[in-house]
Coordinates of N, CA, C and O in Angstrom, one line a residue:
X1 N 145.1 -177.8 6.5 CA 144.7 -179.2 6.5 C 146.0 -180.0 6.6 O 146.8 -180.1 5.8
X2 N 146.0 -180.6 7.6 CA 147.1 -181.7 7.8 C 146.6 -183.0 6.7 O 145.5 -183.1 6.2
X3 N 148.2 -184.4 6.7 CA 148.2 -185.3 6.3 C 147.0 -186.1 6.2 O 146.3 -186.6 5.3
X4 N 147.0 -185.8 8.1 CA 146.5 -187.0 8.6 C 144.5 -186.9 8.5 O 143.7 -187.8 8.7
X5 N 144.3 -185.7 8.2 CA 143.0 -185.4 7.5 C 142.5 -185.9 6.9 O 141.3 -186.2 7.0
X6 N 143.5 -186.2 5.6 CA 142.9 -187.0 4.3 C 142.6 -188.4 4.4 O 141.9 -189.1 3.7
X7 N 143.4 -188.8 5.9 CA 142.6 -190.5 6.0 C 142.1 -190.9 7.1 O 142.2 -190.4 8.2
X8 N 141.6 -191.8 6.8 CA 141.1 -192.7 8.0 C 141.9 -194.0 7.8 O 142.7 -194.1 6.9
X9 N 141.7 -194.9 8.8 CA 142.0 -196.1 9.5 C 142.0 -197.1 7.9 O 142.9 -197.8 7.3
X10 N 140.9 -196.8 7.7 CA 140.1 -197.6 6.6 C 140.6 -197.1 5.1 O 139.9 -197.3 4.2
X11 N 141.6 -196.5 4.9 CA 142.2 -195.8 3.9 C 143.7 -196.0 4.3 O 144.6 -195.2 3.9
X12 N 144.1 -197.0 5.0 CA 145.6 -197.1 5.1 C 145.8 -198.6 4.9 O 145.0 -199.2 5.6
X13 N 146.3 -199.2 4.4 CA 146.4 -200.3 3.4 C 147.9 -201.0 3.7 O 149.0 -200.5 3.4
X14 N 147.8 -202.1 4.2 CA 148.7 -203.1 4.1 C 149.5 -203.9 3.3 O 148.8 -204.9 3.5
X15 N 150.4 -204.3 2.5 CA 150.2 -205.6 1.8 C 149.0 -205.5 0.2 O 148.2 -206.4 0.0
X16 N 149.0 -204.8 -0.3 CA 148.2 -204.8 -1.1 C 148.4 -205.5 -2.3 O 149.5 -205.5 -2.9
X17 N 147.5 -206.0 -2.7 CA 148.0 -207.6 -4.4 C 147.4 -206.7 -5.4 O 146.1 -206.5 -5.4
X18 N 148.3 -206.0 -6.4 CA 147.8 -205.5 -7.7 C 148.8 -206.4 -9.0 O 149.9 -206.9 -8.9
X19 N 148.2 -206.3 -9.9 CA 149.1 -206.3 -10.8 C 149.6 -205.6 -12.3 O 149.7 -206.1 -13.4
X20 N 150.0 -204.2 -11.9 CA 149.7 -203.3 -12.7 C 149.6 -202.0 -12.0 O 149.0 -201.7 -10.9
X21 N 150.4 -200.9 -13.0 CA 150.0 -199.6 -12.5 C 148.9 -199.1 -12.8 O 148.6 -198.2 -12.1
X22 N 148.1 -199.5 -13.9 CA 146.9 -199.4 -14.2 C 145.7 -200.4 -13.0 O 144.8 -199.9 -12.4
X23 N 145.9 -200.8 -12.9 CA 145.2 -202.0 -12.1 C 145.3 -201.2 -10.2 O 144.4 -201.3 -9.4
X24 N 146.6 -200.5 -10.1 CA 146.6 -199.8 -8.9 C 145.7 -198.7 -9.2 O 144.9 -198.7 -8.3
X25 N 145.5 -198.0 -9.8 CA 145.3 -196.9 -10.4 C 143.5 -196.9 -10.1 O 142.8 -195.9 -9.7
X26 N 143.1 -198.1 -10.5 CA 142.0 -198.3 -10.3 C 141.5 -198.8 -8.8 O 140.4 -198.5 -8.3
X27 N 142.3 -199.6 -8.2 CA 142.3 -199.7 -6.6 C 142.2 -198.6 -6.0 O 141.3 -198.5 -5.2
X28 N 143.1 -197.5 -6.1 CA 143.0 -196.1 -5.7 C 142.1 -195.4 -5.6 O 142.0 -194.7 -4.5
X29 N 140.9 -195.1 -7.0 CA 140.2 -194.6 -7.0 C 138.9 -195.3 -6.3 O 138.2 -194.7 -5.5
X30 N 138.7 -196.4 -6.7 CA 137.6 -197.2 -5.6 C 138.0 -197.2 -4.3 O 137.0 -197.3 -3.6
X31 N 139.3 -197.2 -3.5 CA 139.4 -196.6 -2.1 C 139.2 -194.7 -2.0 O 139.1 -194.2 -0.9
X32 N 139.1 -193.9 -3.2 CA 139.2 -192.8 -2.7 C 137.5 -192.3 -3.1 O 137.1 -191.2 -3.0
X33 N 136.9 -193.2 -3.5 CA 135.4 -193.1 -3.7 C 134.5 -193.6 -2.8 O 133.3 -193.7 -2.9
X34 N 135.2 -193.9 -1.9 CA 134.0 -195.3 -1.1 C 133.0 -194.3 -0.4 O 133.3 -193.2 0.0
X35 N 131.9 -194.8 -0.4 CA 131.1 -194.5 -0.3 C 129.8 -193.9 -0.8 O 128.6 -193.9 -0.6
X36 N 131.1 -193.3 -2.4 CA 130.0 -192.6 -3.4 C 129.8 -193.5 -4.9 O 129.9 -194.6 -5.4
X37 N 129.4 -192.5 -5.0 CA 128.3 -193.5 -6.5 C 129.6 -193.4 -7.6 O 130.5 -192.6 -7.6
X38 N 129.2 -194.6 -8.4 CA 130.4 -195.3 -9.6 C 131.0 -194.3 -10.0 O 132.2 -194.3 -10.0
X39 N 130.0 -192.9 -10.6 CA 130.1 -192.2 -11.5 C 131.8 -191.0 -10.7 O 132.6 -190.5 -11.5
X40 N 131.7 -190.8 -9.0 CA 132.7 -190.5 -8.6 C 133.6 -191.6 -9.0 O 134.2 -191.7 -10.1
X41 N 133.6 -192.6 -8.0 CA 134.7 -193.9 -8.8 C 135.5 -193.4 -10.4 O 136.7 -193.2 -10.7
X42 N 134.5 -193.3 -11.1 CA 135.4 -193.5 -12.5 C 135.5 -192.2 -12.5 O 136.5 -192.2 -13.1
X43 N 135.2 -190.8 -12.3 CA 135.5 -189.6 -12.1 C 137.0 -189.2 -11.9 O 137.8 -188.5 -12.5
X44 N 137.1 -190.2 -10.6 CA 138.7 -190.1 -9.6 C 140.0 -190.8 -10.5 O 141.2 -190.5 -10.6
X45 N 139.0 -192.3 -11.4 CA 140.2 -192.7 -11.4 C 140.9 -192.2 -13.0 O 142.0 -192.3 -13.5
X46 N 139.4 -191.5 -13.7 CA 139.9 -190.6 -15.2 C 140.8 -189.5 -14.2 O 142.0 -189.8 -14.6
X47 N 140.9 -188.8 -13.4 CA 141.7 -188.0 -12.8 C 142.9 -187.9 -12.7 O 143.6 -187.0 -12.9
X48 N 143.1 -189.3 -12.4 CA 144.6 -190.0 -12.1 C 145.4 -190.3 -13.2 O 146.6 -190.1 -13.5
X49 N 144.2 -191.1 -13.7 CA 144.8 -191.6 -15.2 C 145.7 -190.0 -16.0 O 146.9 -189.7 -16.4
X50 N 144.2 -189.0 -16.1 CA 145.1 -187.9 -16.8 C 146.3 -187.4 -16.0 O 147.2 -186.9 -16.6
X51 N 146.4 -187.6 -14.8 CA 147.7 -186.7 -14.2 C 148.5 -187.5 -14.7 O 149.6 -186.9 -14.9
X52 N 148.6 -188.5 -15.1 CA 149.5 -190.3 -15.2 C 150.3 -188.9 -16.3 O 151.2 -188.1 -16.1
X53 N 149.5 -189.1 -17.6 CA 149.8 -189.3 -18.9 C 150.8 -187.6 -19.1 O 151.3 -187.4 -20.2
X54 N 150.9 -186.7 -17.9 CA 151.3 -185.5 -18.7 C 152.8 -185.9 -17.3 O 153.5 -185.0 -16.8
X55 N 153.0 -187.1 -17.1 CA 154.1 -187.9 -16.3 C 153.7 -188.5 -14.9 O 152.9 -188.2 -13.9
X56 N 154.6 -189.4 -15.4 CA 154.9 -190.2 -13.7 C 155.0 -189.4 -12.5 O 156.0 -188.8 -12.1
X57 N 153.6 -189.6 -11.8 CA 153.7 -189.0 -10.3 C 154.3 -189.8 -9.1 O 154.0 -189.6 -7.9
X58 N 155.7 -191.2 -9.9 CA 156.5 -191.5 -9.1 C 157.7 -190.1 -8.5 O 158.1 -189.3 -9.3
X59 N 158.1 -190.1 -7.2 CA 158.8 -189.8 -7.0 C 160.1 -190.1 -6.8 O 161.0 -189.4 -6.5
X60 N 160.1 -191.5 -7.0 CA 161.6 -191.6 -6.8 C 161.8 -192.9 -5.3 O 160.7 -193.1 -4.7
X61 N 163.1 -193.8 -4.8 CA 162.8 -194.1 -3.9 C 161.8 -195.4 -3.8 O 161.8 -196.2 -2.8
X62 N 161.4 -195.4 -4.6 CA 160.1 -196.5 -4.4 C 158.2 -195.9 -3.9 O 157.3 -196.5 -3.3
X63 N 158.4 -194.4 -4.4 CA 156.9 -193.6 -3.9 C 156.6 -193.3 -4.8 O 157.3 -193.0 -5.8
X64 N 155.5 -193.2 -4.7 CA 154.4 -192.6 -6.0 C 153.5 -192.1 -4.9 O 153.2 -192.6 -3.9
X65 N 152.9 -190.5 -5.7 CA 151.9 -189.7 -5.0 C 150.6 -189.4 -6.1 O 150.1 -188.3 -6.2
X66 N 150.1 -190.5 -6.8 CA 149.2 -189.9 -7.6 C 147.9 -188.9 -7.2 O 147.2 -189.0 -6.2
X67 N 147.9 -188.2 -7.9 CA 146.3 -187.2 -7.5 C 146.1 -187.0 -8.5 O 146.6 -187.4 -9.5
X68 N 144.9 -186.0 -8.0 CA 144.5 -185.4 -9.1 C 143.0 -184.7 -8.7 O 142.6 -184.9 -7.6
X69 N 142.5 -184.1 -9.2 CA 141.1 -182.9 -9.0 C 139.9 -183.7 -9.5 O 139.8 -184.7 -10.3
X70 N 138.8 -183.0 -8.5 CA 137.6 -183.5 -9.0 C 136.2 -182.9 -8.6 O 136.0 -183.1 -7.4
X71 N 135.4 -182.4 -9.1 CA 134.4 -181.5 -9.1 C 133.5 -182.0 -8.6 O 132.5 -181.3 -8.3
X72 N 133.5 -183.2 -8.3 CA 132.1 -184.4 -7.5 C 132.8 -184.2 -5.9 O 132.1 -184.8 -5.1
X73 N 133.5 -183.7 -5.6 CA 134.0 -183.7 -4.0 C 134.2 -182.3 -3.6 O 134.7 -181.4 -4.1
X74 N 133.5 -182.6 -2.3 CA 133.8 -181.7 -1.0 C 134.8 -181.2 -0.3 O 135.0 -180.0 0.0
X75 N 135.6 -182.4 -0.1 CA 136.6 -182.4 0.8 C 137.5 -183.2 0.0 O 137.3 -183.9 -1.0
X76 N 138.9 -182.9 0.9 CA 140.3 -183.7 0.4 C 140.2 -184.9 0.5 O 139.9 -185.1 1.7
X77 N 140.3 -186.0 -0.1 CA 140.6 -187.2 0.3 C 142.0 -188.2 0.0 O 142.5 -188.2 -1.1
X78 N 142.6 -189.0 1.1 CA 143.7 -189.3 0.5 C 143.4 -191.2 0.9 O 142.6 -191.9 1.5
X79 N 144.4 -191.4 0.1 CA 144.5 -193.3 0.5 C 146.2 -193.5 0.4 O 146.8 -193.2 -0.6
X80 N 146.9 -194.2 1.8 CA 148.4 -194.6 1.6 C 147.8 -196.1 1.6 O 146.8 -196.5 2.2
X81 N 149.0 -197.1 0.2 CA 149.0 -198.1 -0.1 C 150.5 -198.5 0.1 O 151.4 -197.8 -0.3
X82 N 150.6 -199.9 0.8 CA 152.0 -200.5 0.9 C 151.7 -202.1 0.6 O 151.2 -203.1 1.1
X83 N 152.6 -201.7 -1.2 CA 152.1 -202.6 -1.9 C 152.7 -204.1 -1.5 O 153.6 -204.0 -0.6
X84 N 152.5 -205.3 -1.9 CA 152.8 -206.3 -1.5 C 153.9 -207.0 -2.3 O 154.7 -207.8 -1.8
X85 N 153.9 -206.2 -4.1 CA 154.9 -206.2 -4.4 C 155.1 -205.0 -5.4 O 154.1 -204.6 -6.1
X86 N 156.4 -204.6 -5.6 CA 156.4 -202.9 -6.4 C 155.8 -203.6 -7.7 O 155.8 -204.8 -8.1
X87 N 155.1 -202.3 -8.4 CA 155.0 -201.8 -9.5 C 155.9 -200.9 -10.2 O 156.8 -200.3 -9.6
X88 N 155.7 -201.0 -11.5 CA 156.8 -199.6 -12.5 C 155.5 -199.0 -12.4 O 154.3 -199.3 -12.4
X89 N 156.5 -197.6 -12.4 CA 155.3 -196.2 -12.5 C 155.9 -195.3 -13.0 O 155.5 -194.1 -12.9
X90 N 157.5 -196.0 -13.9 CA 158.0 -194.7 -14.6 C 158.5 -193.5 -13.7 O 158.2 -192.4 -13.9
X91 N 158.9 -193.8 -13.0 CA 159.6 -192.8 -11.8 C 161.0 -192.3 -12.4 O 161.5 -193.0 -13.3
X92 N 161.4 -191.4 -12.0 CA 162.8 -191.1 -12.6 C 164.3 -192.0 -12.5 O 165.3 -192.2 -13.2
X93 N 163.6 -192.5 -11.1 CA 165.1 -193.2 -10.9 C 165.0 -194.9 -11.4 O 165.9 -195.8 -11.3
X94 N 163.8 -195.0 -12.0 CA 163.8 -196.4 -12.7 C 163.4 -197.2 -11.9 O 163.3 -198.3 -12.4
X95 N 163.1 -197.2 -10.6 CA 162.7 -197.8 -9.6 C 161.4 -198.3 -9.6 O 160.6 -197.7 -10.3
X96 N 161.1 -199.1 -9.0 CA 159.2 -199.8 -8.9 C 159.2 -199.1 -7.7 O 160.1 -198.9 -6.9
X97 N 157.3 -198.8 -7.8 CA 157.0 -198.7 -6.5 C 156.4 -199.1 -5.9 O 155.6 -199.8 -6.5
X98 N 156.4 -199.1 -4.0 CA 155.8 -200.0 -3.2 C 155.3 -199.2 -2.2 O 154.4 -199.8 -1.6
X99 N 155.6 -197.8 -1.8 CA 154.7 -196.9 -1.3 C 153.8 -196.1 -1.6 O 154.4 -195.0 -1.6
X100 N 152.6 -195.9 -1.8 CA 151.5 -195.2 -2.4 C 150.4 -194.1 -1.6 O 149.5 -194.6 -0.9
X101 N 150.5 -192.9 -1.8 CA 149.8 -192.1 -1.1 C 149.0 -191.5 -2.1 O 149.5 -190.6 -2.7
X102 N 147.8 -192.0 -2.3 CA 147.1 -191.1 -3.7 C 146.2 -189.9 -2.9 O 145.7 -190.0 -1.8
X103 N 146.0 -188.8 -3.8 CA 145.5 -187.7 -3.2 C 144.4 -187.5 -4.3 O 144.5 -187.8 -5.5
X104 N 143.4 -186.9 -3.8 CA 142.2 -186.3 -5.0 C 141.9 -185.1 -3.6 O 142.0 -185.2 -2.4
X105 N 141.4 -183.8 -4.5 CA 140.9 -182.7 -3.9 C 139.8 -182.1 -4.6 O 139.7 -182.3 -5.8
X106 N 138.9 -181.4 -4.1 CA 137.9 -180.5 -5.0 C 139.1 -179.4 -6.2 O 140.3 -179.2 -6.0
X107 N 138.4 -179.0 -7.1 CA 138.5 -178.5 -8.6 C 139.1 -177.5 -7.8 O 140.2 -177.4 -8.2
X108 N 138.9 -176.5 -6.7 CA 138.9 -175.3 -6.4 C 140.0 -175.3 -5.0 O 140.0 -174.5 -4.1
X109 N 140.5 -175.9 -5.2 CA 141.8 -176.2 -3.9 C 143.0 -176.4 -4.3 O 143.9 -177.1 -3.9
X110 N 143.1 -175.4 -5.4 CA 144.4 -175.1 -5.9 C 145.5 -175.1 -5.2 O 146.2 -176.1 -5.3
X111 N 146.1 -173.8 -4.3 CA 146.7 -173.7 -2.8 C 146.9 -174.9 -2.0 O 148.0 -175.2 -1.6
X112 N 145.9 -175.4 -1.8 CA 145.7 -176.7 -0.8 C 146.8 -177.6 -1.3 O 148.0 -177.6 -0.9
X113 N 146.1 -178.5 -2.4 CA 146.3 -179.2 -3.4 C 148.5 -179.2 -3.7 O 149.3 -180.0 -3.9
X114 N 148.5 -178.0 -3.5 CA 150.0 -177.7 -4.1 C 150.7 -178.2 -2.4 O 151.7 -179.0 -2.1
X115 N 149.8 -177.6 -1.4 CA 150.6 -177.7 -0.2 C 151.0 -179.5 0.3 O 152.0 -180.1 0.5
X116 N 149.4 -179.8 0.3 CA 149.8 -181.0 0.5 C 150.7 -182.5 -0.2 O 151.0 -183.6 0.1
X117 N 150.9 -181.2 -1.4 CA 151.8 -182.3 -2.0 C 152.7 -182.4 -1.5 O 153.1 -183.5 -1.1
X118 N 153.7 -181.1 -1.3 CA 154.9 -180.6 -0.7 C 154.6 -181.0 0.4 O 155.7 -181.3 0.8
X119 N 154.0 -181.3 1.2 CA 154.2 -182.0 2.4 C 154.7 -183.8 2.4 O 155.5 -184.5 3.1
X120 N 153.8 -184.0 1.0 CA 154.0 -185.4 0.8 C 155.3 -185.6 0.4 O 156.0 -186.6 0.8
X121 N 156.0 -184.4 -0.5 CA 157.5 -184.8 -0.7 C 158.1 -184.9 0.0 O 159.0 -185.7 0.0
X122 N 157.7 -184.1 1.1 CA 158.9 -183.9 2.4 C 158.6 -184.9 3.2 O 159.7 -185.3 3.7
X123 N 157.8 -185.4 3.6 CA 157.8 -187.1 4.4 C 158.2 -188.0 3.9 O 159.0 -188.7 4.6
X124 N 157.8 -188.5 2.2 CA 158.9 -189.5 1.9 C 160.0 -189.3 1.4 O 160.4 -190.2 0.6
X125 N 160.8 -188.0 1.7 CA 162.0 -187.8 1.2 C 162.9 -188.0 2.6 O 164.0 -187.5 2.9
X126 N 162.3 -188.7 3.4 CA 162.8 -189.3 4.7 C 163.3 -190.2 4.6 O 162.3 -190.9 4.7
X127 N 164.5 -191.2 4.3 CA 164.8 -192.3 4.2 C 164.6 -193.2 5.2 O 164.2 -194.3 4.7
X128 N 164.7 -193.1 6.7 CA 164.3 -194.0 7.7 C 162.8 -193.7 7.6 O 162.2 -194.7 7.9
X129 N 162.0 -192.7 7.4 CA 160.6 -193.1 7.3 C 160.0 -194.1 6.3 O 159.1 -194.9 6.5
X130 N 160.8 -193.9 5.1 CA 160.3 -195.4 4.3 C 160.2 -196.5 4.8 O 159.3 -197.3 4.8
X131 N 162.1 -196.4 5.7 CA 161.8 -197.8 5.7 C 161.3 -198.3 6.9 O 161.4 -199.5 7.0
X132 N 160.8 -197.5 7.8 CA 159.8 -197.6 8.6 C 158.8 -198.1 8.4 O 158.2 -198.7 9.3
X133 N 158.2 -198.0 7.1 CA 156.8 -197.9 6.6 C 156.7 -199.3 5.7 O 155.8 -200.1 5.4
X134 N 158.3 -199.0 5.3 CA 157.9 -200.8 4.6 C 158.5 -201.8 5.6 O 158.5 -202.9 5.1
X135 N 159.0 -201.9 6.6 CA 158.9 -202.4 8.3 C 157.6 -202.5 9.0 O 157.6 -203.4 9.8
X136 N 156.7 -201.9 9.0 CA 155.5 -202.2 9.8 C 154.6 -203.3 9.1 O 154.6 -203.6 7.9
X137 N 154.0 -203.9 10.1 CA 153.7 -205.2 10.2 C 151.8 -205.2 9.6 O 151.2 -206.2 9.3
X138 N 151.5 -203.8 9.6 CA 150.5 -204.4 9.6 C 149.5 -203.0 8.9 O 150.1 -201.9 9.1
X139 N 148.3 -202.9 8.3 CA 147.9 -201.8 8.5 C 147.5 -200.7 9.7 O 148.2 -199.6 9.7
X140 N 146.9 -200.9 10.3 CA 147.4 -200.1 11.9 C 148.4 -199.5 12.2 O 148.4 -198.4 12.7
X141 N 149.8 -200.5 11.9 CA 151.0 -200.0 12.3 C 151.5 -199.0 11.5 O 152.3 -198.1 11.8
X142 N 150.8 -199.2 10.1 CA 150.9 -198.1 9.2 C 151.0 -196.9 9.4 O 152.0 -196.1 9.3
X143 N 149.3 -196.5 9.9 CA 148.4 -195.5 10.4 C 149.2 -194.6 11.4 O 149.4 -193.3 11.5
X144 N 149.8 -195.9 12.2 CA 150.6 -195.0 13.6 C 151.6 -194.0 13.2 O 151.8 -192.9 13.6
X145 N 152.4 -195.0 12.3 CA 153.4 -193.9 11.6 C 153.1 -192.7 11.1 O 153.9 -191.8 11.1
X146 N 152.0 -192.6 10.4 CA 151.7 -191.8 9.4 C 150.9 -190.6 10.5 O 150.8 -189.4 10.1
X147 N 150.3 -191.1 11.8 CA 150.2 -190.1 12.3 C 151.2 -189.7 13.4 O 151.0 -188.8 14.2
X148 N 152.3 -190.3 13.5 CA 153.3 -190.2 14.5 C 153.8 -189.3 13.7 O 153.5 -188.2 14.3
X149 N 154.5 -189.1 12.7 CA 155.3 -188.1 11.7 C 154.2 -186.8 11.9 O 154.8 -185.8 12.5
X150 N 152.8 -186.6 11.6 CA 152.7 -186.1 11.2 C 152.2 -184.7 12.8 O 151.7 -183.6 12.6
X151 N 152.6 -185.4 14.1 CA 152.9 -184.9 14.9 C 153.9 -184.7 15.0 O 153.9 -183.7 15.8
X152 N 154.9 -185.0 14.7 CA 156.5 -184.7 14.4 C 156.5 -183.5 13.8 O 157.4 -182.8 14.0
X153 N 155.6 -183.2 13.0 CA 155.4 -182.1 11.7 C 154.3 -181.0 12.1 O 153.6 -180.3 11.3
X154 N 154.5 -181.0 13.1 CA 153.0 -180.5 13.4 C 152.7 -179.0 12.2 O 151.6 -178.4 12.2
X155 N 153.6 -178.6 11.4 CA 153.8 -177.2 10.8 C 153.6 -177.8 9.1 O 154.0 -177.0 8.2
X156 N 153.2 -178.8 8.8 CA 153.1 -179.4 7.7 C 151.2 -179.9 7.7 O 150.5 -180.9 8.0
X157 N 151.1 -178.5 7.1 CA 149.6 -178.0 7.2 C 149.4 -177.6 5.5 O 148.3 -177.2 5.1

């Protein structure tokens, strides 16, 4: 399963106004639920919340990759957010973040789950792709990048 799998058009986010890592936290899970019933919604974003509390799934940089598992889903779903202004998320380097790729997978996608993260490290451990990413103008231009790299990567499956 590539990156570019986990989203669509409509899951890549521009400019986004939160105020709060809690407050993102919950933006995240209502983009990574759309479509389904509340009870997913708050399923996703108890998910997140728990991965939160056993540490900061900032990476560093100004990225955060929150995920987390969930037994109400089928398939992988992901959401990138480029926030409007950083949040703290407790990252190691003390940094707020402004790049956001949250990930949720089914209970039973263990393997997966591991790979795609490692994929996730390895794209924003790109320094010109950040700032590529907080350079684009728009959601769209977002998208482009995120599927430009991830033809660049074609082996980041």
């Amino acid at each position: 399963m590539h990156l570019l799998d986990l989203l669509t058009p409509a899951r890549v986010k521009a400019n986004v106004i939160t105020s709060g890592k809690k407050r993102l936290l919950e933006q995240l899970a209502s983009a990574l639920s759309a479509g389904a019933d509340g009870e997913s919604e708050r399923g996703i974003y108890d998910g997140l919340c728990g991965r939160e509390r056993l540490g900061s799934t900032g990476l560093g940089h100004g990225v955060a990759i929150p995920h987390g598992r969930s037994a109400r889903l089928a398939s992988a779903t992901g959401v990138f957010m480029r926030l409007a202004e950083p949040v703290d998320f407790n990252a190691p380097d003390g940094m707020p973040v402004d790049l956001v790729f949250a990930l949720v997978v089914p209970e039973h996608y263990a393997q997966q789950h591991l790979l795609l993260l490692a994929n996730l490290a390895e794209m924003f451990g790109d320094a010109g792709f950040r700032d590529r990413l907080r350079a684009a103008g728009d959601s769209a231009a977002l998208y482009a990048l995120l599927a430009e790299w991830q033809s660049e990567h074609p082996a980041a499956a």
